[in-house]
């Protein structure tokens, strides 16, 4: 069966492509290379022994999207990762985020709704919960007004999918991720941010390797145990496996509703300082950091209740925080030695 993975050369996308191959699927990758590298194809091939079909395409171009589906008529399902994802950047440049994250989604769904049936996995986010009133967060927690344009694109995206599913043969799973980190155990693929990292762990590994002078910790006056923000950090390979399980569920008609929603996390919250300490432990390197002011758009804490994904999908995160950080450090060392 052929699965299309949009943003398939990105961090989560590339790991999901590997897991799809591990489960016997054929893959076509769509990516515009705006936040990824063509070299990732080589990493995927080294791990799987398979070279995916790669189509360089910007999903904001409606004509190109239509042309793609005219060429590839045997697509069994789409896993949609292609989106801009930095909270801070979205606050500074909201229109970029609305064009890229909403426009691309609409063009994809316009093609899929022409099919008798299609399976769609949407890369959503725990940002749709905003600052949830209760921890851990369940799927029944209310969707809050977004605290950033990025978060808003995920909320709107979910609504668009629900509306389209009602009037078409599209069935979908919305996966609300918490915080993906780490890299493949082979260190052939991993997180490769363009420019200054917006996420904590690549900033940590780049600081440890000497690329950055020190790590900025945004605020130590939050109402948490140590004053720093708390997040649920999930190993990217565990997250990738959740996509494959979700796609199989749709392909095998096991879904109970046209659109199903699952939290994908570990169920454990870790503060920024706890992540720093865990990294120092696995790497054996002290990490220089300084406390700076809070960052606009950041919430205090978010970690998942994963009971629904565990029971209904039969999926569970397996890697520990230290294992995930260890893999991220191995990946950082490899890419710096290569360059």
mmCIF file of C-alpha atoms in Angstrom:
data_model
loop_
_atom_site.group_PDB
_atom_site.id
_atom_site.type_symbol
_atom_site.label_atom_id
_atom_site.label_comp_id
_atom_site.label_asym_id
_atom_site.label_seq_id
_atom_site.Cartn_x
_atom_site.Cartn_y
_atom_site.Cartn_z
ATOM 1 C CA UNK A 1 0.000 0.000 0.000
ATOM 2 C CA UNK A 2 1.266 3.430 -0.914
ATOM 3 C CA UNK A 3 1.268 6.150 1.734
ATOM 4 C CA UNK A 4 2.056 9.803 1.009
ATOM 5 C CA UNK A 5 4.021 11.578 3.730
ATOM 6 C CA UNK A 6 4.029 15.363 3.402
ATOM 7 C CA UNK A 7 7.022 16.995 5.093
ATOM 8 C CA UNK A 8 8.567 13.531 4.941
ATOM 9 C CA UNK A 9 12.146 14.802 5.084
ATOM 10 C CA UNK A 10 11.463 16.737 8.280
ATOM 11 C CA UNK A 11 12.176 15.586 11.821
ATOM 12 C CA UNK A 12 9.016 13.596 12.608
ATOM 13 C CA UNK A 13 8.217 12.866 8.966
ATOM 14 C CA UNK A 14 11.515 11.102 8.245
ATOM 15 C CA UNK A 15 11.224 8.865 11.311
ATOM 16 C CA UNK A 16 7.656 8.007 10.314
ATOM 17 C CA UNK A 17 8.795 7.076 6.794
ATOM 18 C CA UNK A 18 11.251 4.616 8.377
ATOM 19 C CA UNK A 19 8.522 3.076 10.543
ATOM 20 C CA UNK A 20 6.191 2.784 7.525
ATOM 21 C CA UNK A 21 8.880 0.827 5.676
ATOM 22 C CA UNK A 22 9.370 -1.344 8.758
ATOM 23 C CA UNK A 23 5.675 -2.254 8.469
ATOM 24 C CA UNK A 24 5.821 -3.054 4.747
ATOM 25 C CA UNK A 25 4.310 0.120 3.265
ATOM 26 C CA UNK A 26 5.472 1.927 0.129
ATOM 27 C CA UNK A 27 6.105 5.630 0.649
ATOM 28 C CA UNK A 28 6.024 8.768 -1.464
ATOM 29 C CA UNK A 29 7.529 11.813 0.234
ATOM 30 C CA UNK A 30 6.385 15.338 -0.553
ATOM 31 C CA UNK A 31 8.625 18.114 0.792
ATOM 32 C CA UNK A 32 9.511 21.630 -0.352
ATOM 33 C CA UNK A 33 12.889 21.514 1.478
ATOM 34 C CA UNK A 34 12.169 24.860 3.196
ATOM 35 C CA UNK A 35 12.985 23.407 6.612
ATOM 36 C CA UNK A 36 14.672 20.124 5.722
ATOM 37 C CA UNK A 37 17.534 18.669 3.724
ATOM 38 C CA UNK A 38 17.620 16.342 0.716
ATOM 39 C CA UNK A 39 20.404 14.457 2.559
ATOM 40 C CA UNK A 40 17.721 12.950 4.815
ATOM 41 C CA UNK A 41 16.718 10.676 1.892
ATOM 42 C CA UNK A 42 20.127 9.044 2.134
ATOM 43 C CA UNK A 43 19.691 8.513 5.886
ATOM 44 C CA UNK A 44 16.304 6.845 5.340
ATOM 45 C CA UNK A 45 17.806 4.586 2.680
ATOM 46 C CA UNK A 46 20.720 3.582 4.945
ATOM 47 C CA UNK A 47 18.298 2.539 7.698
ATOM 48 C CA UNK A 48 15.643 0.803 5.591
ATOM 49 C CA UNK A 49 17.470 -0.326 2.466
ATOM 50 C CA UNK A 50 14.701 1.433 0.515
ATOM 51 C CA UNK A 51 14.875 4.731 -1.327
ATOM 52 C CA UNK A 52 11.478 6.447 -1.106
ATOM 53 C CA UNK A 53 9.980 8.206 -4.102
ATOM 54 C CA UNK A 54 10.608 11.898 -3.465
ATOM 55 C CA UNK A 55 8.620 14.737 -5.013
ATOM 56 C CA UNK A 56 9.790 18.284 -4.328
ATOM 57 C CA UNK A 57 6.574 20.239 -4.172
ATOM 58 C CA UNK A 58 5.200 23.260 -2.333
ATOM 59 C CA UNK A 59 1.736 22.403 -1.019
ATOM 60 C CA UNK A 60 0.810 26.093 -1.131
ATOM 61 C CA UNK A 61 0.704 25.718 -4.922
ATOM 62 C CA UNK A 62 -2.783 24.370 -5.640
ATOM 63 C CA UNK A 63 -1.983 23.401 -9.240
ATOM 64 C CA UNK A 64 1.048 21.355 -8.165
ATOM 65 C CA UNK A 65 -0.995 19.514 -5.523
ATOM 66 C CA UNK A 66 -3.678 18.645 -8.104
ATOM 67 C CA UNK A 67 -0.972 17.513 -10.535
ATOM 68 C CA UNK A 68 0.572 15.250 -7.917
ATOM 69 C CA UNK A 69 -2.681 13.368 -7.267
ATOM 70 C CA UNK A 70 -3.303 13.015 -11.005
ATOM 71 C CA UNK A 71 0.070 11.287 -11.262
ATOM 72 C CA UNK A 72 -0.260 9.160 -8.105
ATOM 73 C CA UNK A 73 -3.751 7.693 -8.297
ATOM 74 C CA UNK A 74 -3.139 4.673 -6.046
ATOM 75 C CA UNK A 75 -2.575 6.529 -2.754
ATOM 76 C CA UNK A 76 -4.050 4.556 0.178
ATOM 77 C CA UNK A 77 -3.508 7.287 2.755
ATOM 78 C CA UNK A 78 -1.823 10.591 3.575
ATOM 79 C CA UNK A 79 0.133 11.495 6.697
ATOM 80 C CA UNK A 80 0.327 15.270 6.791
ATOM 81 C CA UNK A 81 3.326 16.806 8.577
ATOM 82 C CA UNK A 82 4.182 19.692 6.242
ATOM 83 C CA UNK A 83 3.718 22.846 8.326
ATOM 84 C CA UNK A 84 5.634 25.650 10.003
ATOM 85 C CA UNK A 85 5.917 24.903 13.706
ATOM 86 C CA UNK A 86 7.733 27.521 15.782
ATOM 87 C CA UNK A 87 5.537 29.299 18.336
ATOM 88 C CA UNK A 88 7.772 32.389 18.568
ATOM 89 C CA UNK A 89 8.105 32.789 14.806
ATOM 90 C CA UNK A 90 4.339 32.449 14.366
ATOM 91 C CA UNK A 91 3.790 35.375 16.746
ATOM 92 C CA UNK A 92 6.186 37.500 14.648
ATOM 93 C CA UNK A 93 4.922 36.330 11.238
ATOM 94 C CA UNK A 94 1.330 35.088 11.546
ATOM 95 C CA UNK A 95 0.415 35.276 7.845
ATOM 96 C CA UNK A 96 3.238 32.901 6.906
ATOM 97 C CA UNK A 97 1.739 30.374 9.318
ATOM 98 C CA UNK A 98 -1.844 30.782 8.091
ATOM 99 C CA UNK A 99 -0.770 30.445 4.449
ATOM 100 C CA UNK A 100 1.512 27.469 4.993
ATOM 101 C CA UNK A 101 -0.451 25.527 7.602
ATOM 102 C CA UNK A 102 -4.037 26.217 6.500
ATOM 103 C CA UNK A 103 -3.677 26.761 2.731
ATOM 104 C CA UNK A 104 -1.700 23.557 2.214
ATOM 105 C CA UNK A 105 -4.189 21.537 4.271
ATOM 106 C CA UNK A 106 -7.143 22.849 2.246
ATOM 107 C CA UNK A 107 -5.495 21.990 -1.091
ATOM 108 C CA UNK A 108 -4.684 18.474 0.088
ATOM 109 C CA UNK A 109 -8.200 17.827 1.341
ATOM 110 C CA UNK A 110 -9.712 19.197 -1.884
ATOM 111 C CA UNK A 111 -7.913 16.423 -3.757
ATOM 112 C CA UNK A 112 -8.696 13.695 -1.232
ATOM 113 C CA UNK A 113 -12.416 14.465 -1.096
ATOM 114 C CA UNK A 114 -12.640 13.613 -4.805
ATOM 115 C CA UNK A 115 -11.808 10.003 -3.930
ATOM 116 C CA UNK A 116 -14.435 7.508 -2.848
ATOM 117 C CA UNK A 117 -12.516 6.939 0.370
ATOM 118 C CA UNK A 118 -9.262 8.234 1.800
ATOM 119 C CA UNK A 119 -7.360 7.933 5.061
ATOM 120 C CA UNK A 120 -5.766 11.032 6.577
ATOM 121 C CA UNK A 121 -3.509 11.397 9.600
ATOM 122 C CA UNK A 122 -3.118 14.975 10.813
ATOM 123 C CA UNK A 123 -0.121 16.217 12.703
ATOM 124 C CA UNK A 124 -1.858 18.223 15.409
ATOM 125 C CA UNK A 125 -0.544 19.513 18.709
ATOM 126 C CA UNK A 126 -1.224 19.806 22.411
ATOM 127 C CA UNK A 127 -1.144 23.571 21.815
ATOM 128 C CA UNK A 128 -4.873 23.274 20.988
ATOM 129 C CA UNK A 129 -5.491 22.828 24.731
ATOM 130 C CA UNK A 130 -3.807 26.155 25.530
ATOM 131 C CA UNK A 131 -3.083 26.267 29.267
ATOM 132 C CA UNK A 132 -5.327 23.379 30.257
ATOM 133 C CA UNK A 133 -7.006 23.709 33.629
ATOM 134 C CA UNK A 134 -6.160 20.179 34.711
ATOM 135 C CA UNK A 135 -3.091 17.930 34.363
ATOM 136 C CA UNK A 136 -2.589 15.450 32.829
ATOM 137 C CA UNK A 137 -4.534 16.568 29.762
ATOM 138 C CA UNK A 138 -7.178 14.215 28.351
ATOM 139 C CA UNK A 139 -8.657 14.392 24.850
ATOM 140 C CA UNK A 140 -11.911 15.636 26.383
ATOM 141 C CA UNK A 141 -10.206 18.761 27.759
ATOM 142 C CA UNK A 142 -11.698 21.834 26.125
ATOM 143 C CA UNK A 143 -9.902 23.348 23.162
ATOM 144 C CA UNK A 144 -8.854 26.810 24.342
ATOM 145 C CA UNK A 145 -8.372 30.025 22.404
ATOM 146 C CA UNK A 146 -4.900 29.649 20.953
ATOM 147 C CA UNK A 147 -1.982 31.441 22.592
ATOM 148 C CA UNK A 148 -0.094 31.747 19.290
ATOM 149 C CA UNK A 149 -0.904 31.788 15.567
ATOM 150 C CA UNK A 150 0.844 28.394 15.311
ATOM 151 C CA UNK A 151 -1.527 26.923 17.888
ATOM 152 C CA UNK A 152 -4.448 28.556 16.100
ATOM 153 C CA UNK A 153 -3.510 26.875 12.795
ATOM 154 C CA UNK A 154 -3.678 23.491 14.515
ATOM 155 C CA UNK A 155 -7.067 24.256 16.066
ATOM 156 C CA UNK A 156 -8.463 25.538 12.759
ATOM 157 C CA UNK A 157 -6.913 22.597 10.909
ATOM 158 C CA UNK A 158 -8.741 20.120 13.136
ATOM 159 C CA UNK A 159 -12.034 21.944 12.548
ATOM 160 C CA UNK A 160 -11.528 21.933 8.765
ATOM 161 C CA UNK A 161 -10.873 18.177 8.784
ATOM 162 C CA UNK A 162 -13.996 17.493 10.854
ATOM 163 C CA UNK A 163 -16.132 19.612 8.529
ATOM 164 C CA UNK A 164 -14.799 17.918 5.371
ATOM 165 C CA UNK A 165 -15.095 14.397 6.827
ATOM 166 C CA UNK A 166 -18.838 14.968 7.376
ATOM 167 C CA UNK A 167 -19.465 15.467 3.650
ATOM 168 C CA UNK A 168 -16.847 13.202 2.017
ATOM 169 C CA UNK A 169 -15.227 9.766 2.109
ATOM 170 C CA UNK A 170 -12.329 11.140 4.161
ATOM 171 C CA UNK A 171 -11.731 9.516 7.540
ATOM 172 C CA UNK A 172 -9.062 10.931 9.777
ATOM 173 C CA UNK A 173 -7.057 10.595 12.955
ATOM 174 C CA UNK A 174 -5.892 13.775 14.673
ATOM 175 C CA UNK A 175 -2.730 13.100 16.662
ATOM 176 C CA UNK A 176 -2.115 15.782 19.269
ATOM 177 C CA UNK A 177 1.616 15.593 19.952
ATOM 178 C CA UNK A 178 3.337 16.783 23.013
ATOM 179 C CA UNK A 179 7.102 17.494 22.637
ATOM 180 C CA UNK A 180 9.018 15.228 20.233
ATOM 181 C CA UNK A 181 12.754 14.866 20.872
ATOM 182 C CA UNK A 182 15.591 12.461 20.102
ATOM 183 C CA UNK A 183 16.833 10.747 16.967
ATOM 184 C CA UNK A 184 16.925 7.337 15.339
ATOM 185 C CA UNK A 185 19.156 4.840 17.175
ATOM 186 C CA UNK A 186 21.406 4.586 14.091
ATOM 187 C CA UNK A 187 22.012 8.375 14.161
ATOM 188 C CA UNK A 188 21.311 8.362 10.411
ATOM 189 C CA UNK A 189 18.376 10.775 10.848
ATOM 190 C CA UNK A 190 17.451 13.258 13.577
ATOM 191 C CA UNK A 191 16.346 16.816 14.248
ATOM 192 C CA UNK A 192 18.089 19.287 11.960
ATOM 193 C CA UNK A 193 16.725 22.789 12.584
ATOM 194 C CA UNK A 194 17.537 25.508 10.076
ATOM 195 C CA UNK A 195 19.197 28.479 11.807
ATOM 196 C CA UNK A 196 18.770 29.041 15.536
ATOM 197 C CA UNK A 197 16.730 26.198 17.067
ATOM 198 C CA UNK A 198 13.287 27.107 18.408
ATOM 199 C CA UNK A 199 13.020 23.885 20.431
ATOM 200 C CA UNK A 200 14.770 23.085 23.704
ATOM 201 C CA UNK A 201 16.646 19.868 22.955
ATOM 202 C CA UNK A 202 18.468 20.888 19.744
ATOM 203 C CA UNK A 203 19.484 24.085 21.556
ATOM 204 C CA UNK A 204 20.825 21.939 24.402
ATOM 205 C CA UNK A 205 22.819 19.654 22.095
ATOM 206 C CA UNK A 206 24.158 22.579 20.039
ATOM 207 C CA UNK A 207 25.281 24.287 23.249
ATOM 208 C CA UNK A 208 26.939 21.106 24.508
ATOM 209 C CA UNK A 209 28.857 20.667 21.249
ATOM 210 C CA UNK A 210 30.043 24.304 21.358
ATOM 211 C CA UNK A 211 27.897 25.735 18.572
ATOM 212 C CA UNK A 212 26.060 28.027 21.009
ATOM 213 C CA UNK A 213 27.670 29.844 23.940
ATOM 214 C CA UNK A 214 24.893 29.078 26.391
ATOM 215 C CA UNK A 215 21.308 27.964 26.637
ATOM 216 C CA UNK A 216 18.584 30.499 27.429
ATOM 217 C CA UNK A 217 15.959 29.293 29.895
ATOM 218 C CA UNK A 218 12.849 31.393 29.359
ATOM 219 C CA UNK A 219 11.617 32.231 32.836
ATOM 220 C CA UNK A 220 12.128 30.621 36.254
ATOM 221 C CA UNK A 221 9.138 32.248 37.953
ATOM 222 C CA UNK A 222 6.364 29.945 36.708
ATOM 223 C CA UNK A 223 4.152 28.193 39.299
ATOM 224 C CA UNK A 224 5.982 24.860 38.929
ATOM 225 C CA UNK A 225 8.267 22.905 41.287
ATOM 226 C CA UNK A 226 11.462 24.634 40.077
ATOM 227 C CA UNK A 227 9.890 27.683 38.375
ATOM 228 C CA UNK A 228 10.570 26.522 34.799
ATOM 229 C CA UNK A 229 8.016 25.370 32.227
ATOM 230 C CA UNK A 230 6.930 21.719 32.238
ATOM 231 C CA UNK A 231 6.428 19.688 29.060
ATOM 232 C CA UNK A 232 5.895 16.073 28.026
ATOM 233 C CA UNK A 233 8.954 15.000 26.000
ATOM 234 C CA UNK A 234 8.352 11.978 23.758
ATOM 235 C CA UNK A 235 10.970 10.088 21.743
ATOM 236 C CA UNK A 236 10.405 10.781 18.046
ATOM 237 C CA UNK A 237 10.529 7.056 17.182
ATOM 238 C CA UNK A 238 7.689 6.350 19.624
ATOM 239 C CA UNK A 239 5.752 9.206 18.021
ATOM 240 C CA UNK A 240 6.471 7.884 14.513
ATOM 241 C CA UNK A 241 5.137 4.447 15.484
ATOM 242 C CA UNK A 242 1.875 6.067 16.640
ATOM 243 C CA UNK A 243 1.314 7.372 13.091
ATOM 244 C CA UNK A 244 1.728 3.921 11.573
ATOM 245 C CA UNK A 245 -0.659 2.378 14.123
ATOM 246 C CA UNK A 246 -3.202 5.138 13.428
ATOM 247 C CA UNK A 247 -2.922 4.677 9.650
ATOM 248 C CA UNK A 248 -3.400 0.907 9.970
ATOM 249 C CA UNK A 249 -6.485 1.547 12.099
ATOM 250 C CA UNK A 250 -8.071 3.604 9.305
ATOM 251 C CA UNK A 251 -7.014 1.241 6.508
ATOM 252 C CA UNK A 252 -8.496 -1.710 8.397
ATOM 253 C CA UNK A 253 -11.761 0.188 9.113
ATOM 254 C CA UNK A 254 -11.295 -0.120 12.856
ATOM 255 C CA UNK A 255 -12.102 3.536 13.519
ATOM 256 C CA UNK A 256 -15.326 4.084 15.462
ATOM 257 C CA UNK A 257 -15.855 7.641 14.199
ATOM 258 C CA UNK A 258 -15.047 9.479 10.951
ATOM 259 C CA UNK A 259 -12.571 11.632 12.895
ATOM 260 C CA UNK A 260 -10.788 10.320 15.985
ATOM 261 C CA UNK A 261 -8.463 12.220 18.292
ATOM 262 C CA UNK A 262 -5.555 10.893 20.369
ATOM 263 C CA UNK A 263 -2.948 12.469 22.623
ATOM 264 C CA UNK A 264 0.555 11.263 21.828
ATOM 265 C CA UNK A 265 2.937 11.736 24.749
ATOM 266 C CA UNK A 266 4.548 9.853 27.616
ATOM 267 C CA UNK A 267 2.174 10.950 30.369
ATOM 268 C CA UNK A 268 5.064 12.466 32.345
ATOM 269 C CA UNK A 269 5.903 16.149 32.661
ATOM 270 C CA UNK A 270 9.529 17.313 32.884
ATOM 271 C CA UNK A 271 10.667 20.856 33.621
ATOM 272 C CA UNK A 272 13.300 22.652 31.549
ATOM 273 C CA UNK A 273 15.799 22.337 34.405
ATOM 274 C CA UNK A 274 15.043 18.613 34.757
ATOM 275 C CA UNK A 275 15.751 18.137 31.046
ATOM 276 C CA UNK A 276 19.052 20.021 31.406
ATOM 277 C CA UNK A 277 20.043 17.834 34.380
ATOM 278 C CA UNK A 278 19.052 14.635 32.546
ATOM 279 C CA UNK A 279 21.117 15.711 29.542
ATOM 280 C CA UNK A 280 24.156 16.477 31.714
ATOM 281 C CA UNK A 281 23.823 12.987 33.181
ATOM 282 C CA UNK A 282 23.678 11.116 29.847
ATOM 283 C CA UNK A 283 26.314 13.245 28.105
ATOM 284 C CA UNK A 284 28.674 13.758 31.043
ATOM 285 C CA UNK A 285 28.964 17.408 29.993
ATOM 286 C CA UNK A 286 28.056 20.441 32.123
ATOM 287 C CA UNK A 287 25.670 22.704 30.227
ATOM 288 C CA UNK A 288 26.082 26.489 30.487
ATOM 289 C CA UNK A 289 22.699 28.220 30.733
ATOM 290 C CA UNK A 290 21.210 31.502 31.889
ATOM 291 C CA UNK A 291 17.730 32.439 33.026
ATOM 292 C CA UNK A 292 16.140 35.082 30.778
ATOM 293 C CA UNK A 293 12.657 36.611 30.579
ATOM 294 C CA UNK A 294 9.568 34.637 29.666
ATOM 295 C CA UNK A 295 8.835 34.016 25.989
ATOM 296 C CA UNK A 296 5.546 35.195 24.508
ATOM 297 C CA UNK A 297 3.160 32.337 23.703
ATOM 298 C CA UNK A 298 4.639 29.884 26.235
ATOM 299 C CA UNK A 299 2.284 28.104 28.632
ATOM 300 C CA UNK A 300 3.151 26.961 32.155
ATOM 301 C CA UNK A 301 2.778 23.210 31.810
ATOM 302 C CA UNK A 302 1.415 20.555 29.491
ATOM 303 C CA UNK A 303 1.635 16.794 29.781
ATOM 304 C CA UNK A 304 -0.597 14.106 28.399
ATOM 305 C CA UNK A 305 -3.034 11.610 29.722
ATOM 306 C CA UNK A 306 -2.321 8.819 27.210
ATOM 307 C CA UNK A 307 -4.900 6.280 28.436
ATOM 308 C CA UNK A 308 -6.982 6.587 25.266
ATOM 309 C CA UNK A 309 -4.054 6.015 22.878
ATOM 310 C CA UNK A 310 -2.828 3.136 25.054
ATOM 311 C CA UNK A 311 -6.222 1.405 25.169
ATOM 312 C CA UNK A 312 -7.794 2.223 21.792
ATOM 313 C CA UNK A 313 -4.748 2.393 19.514
ATOM 314 C CA UNK A 314 -2.804 -0.201 21.464
ATOM 315 C CA UNK A 315 0.182 2.177 21.398
ATOM 316 C CA UNK A 316 2.417 3.255 24.255
ATOM 317 C CA UNK A 317 5.549 5.397 24.464
ATOM 318 C CA UNK A 318 8.472 3.190 25.483
ATOM 319 C CA UNK A 319 11.636 5.316 25.565
ATOM 320 C CA UNK A 320 12.709 7.214 28.691
ATOM 321 C CA UNK A 321 13.687 10.887 28.743
ATOM 322 C CA UNK A 322 17.332 9.903 29.189
ATOM 323 C CA UNK A 323 17.212 7.486 26.231
ATOM 324 C CA UNK A 324 15.681 10.179 24.034
ATOM 325 C CA UNK A 325 18.305 12.753 25.104
ATOM 326 C CA UNK A 326 21.087 10.213 24.599
ATOM 327 C CA UNK A 327 19.952 9.602 21.014
ATOM 328 C CA UNK A 328 19.740 13.356 20.355
ATOM 329 C CA UNK A 329 23.295 13.800 21.647
ATOM 330 C CA UNK A 330 24.592 10.912 19.504
ATOM 331 C CA UNK A 331 22.965 12.530 16.454
ATOM 332 C CA UNK A 332 24.406 15.983 17.236
ATOM 333 C CA UNK A 333 27.911 14.560 17.588
ATOM 334 C CA UNK A 334 27.600 12.699 14.300
ATOM 335 C CA UNK A 335 26.401 15.671 12.225
ATOM 336 C CA UNK A 336 29.059 17.993 13.639
ATOM 337 C CA UNK A 337 31.825 15.464 13.020
ATOM 338 C CA UNK A 338 30.574 15.051 9.457
ATOM 339 C CA UNK A 339 30.535 18.791 8.783
#
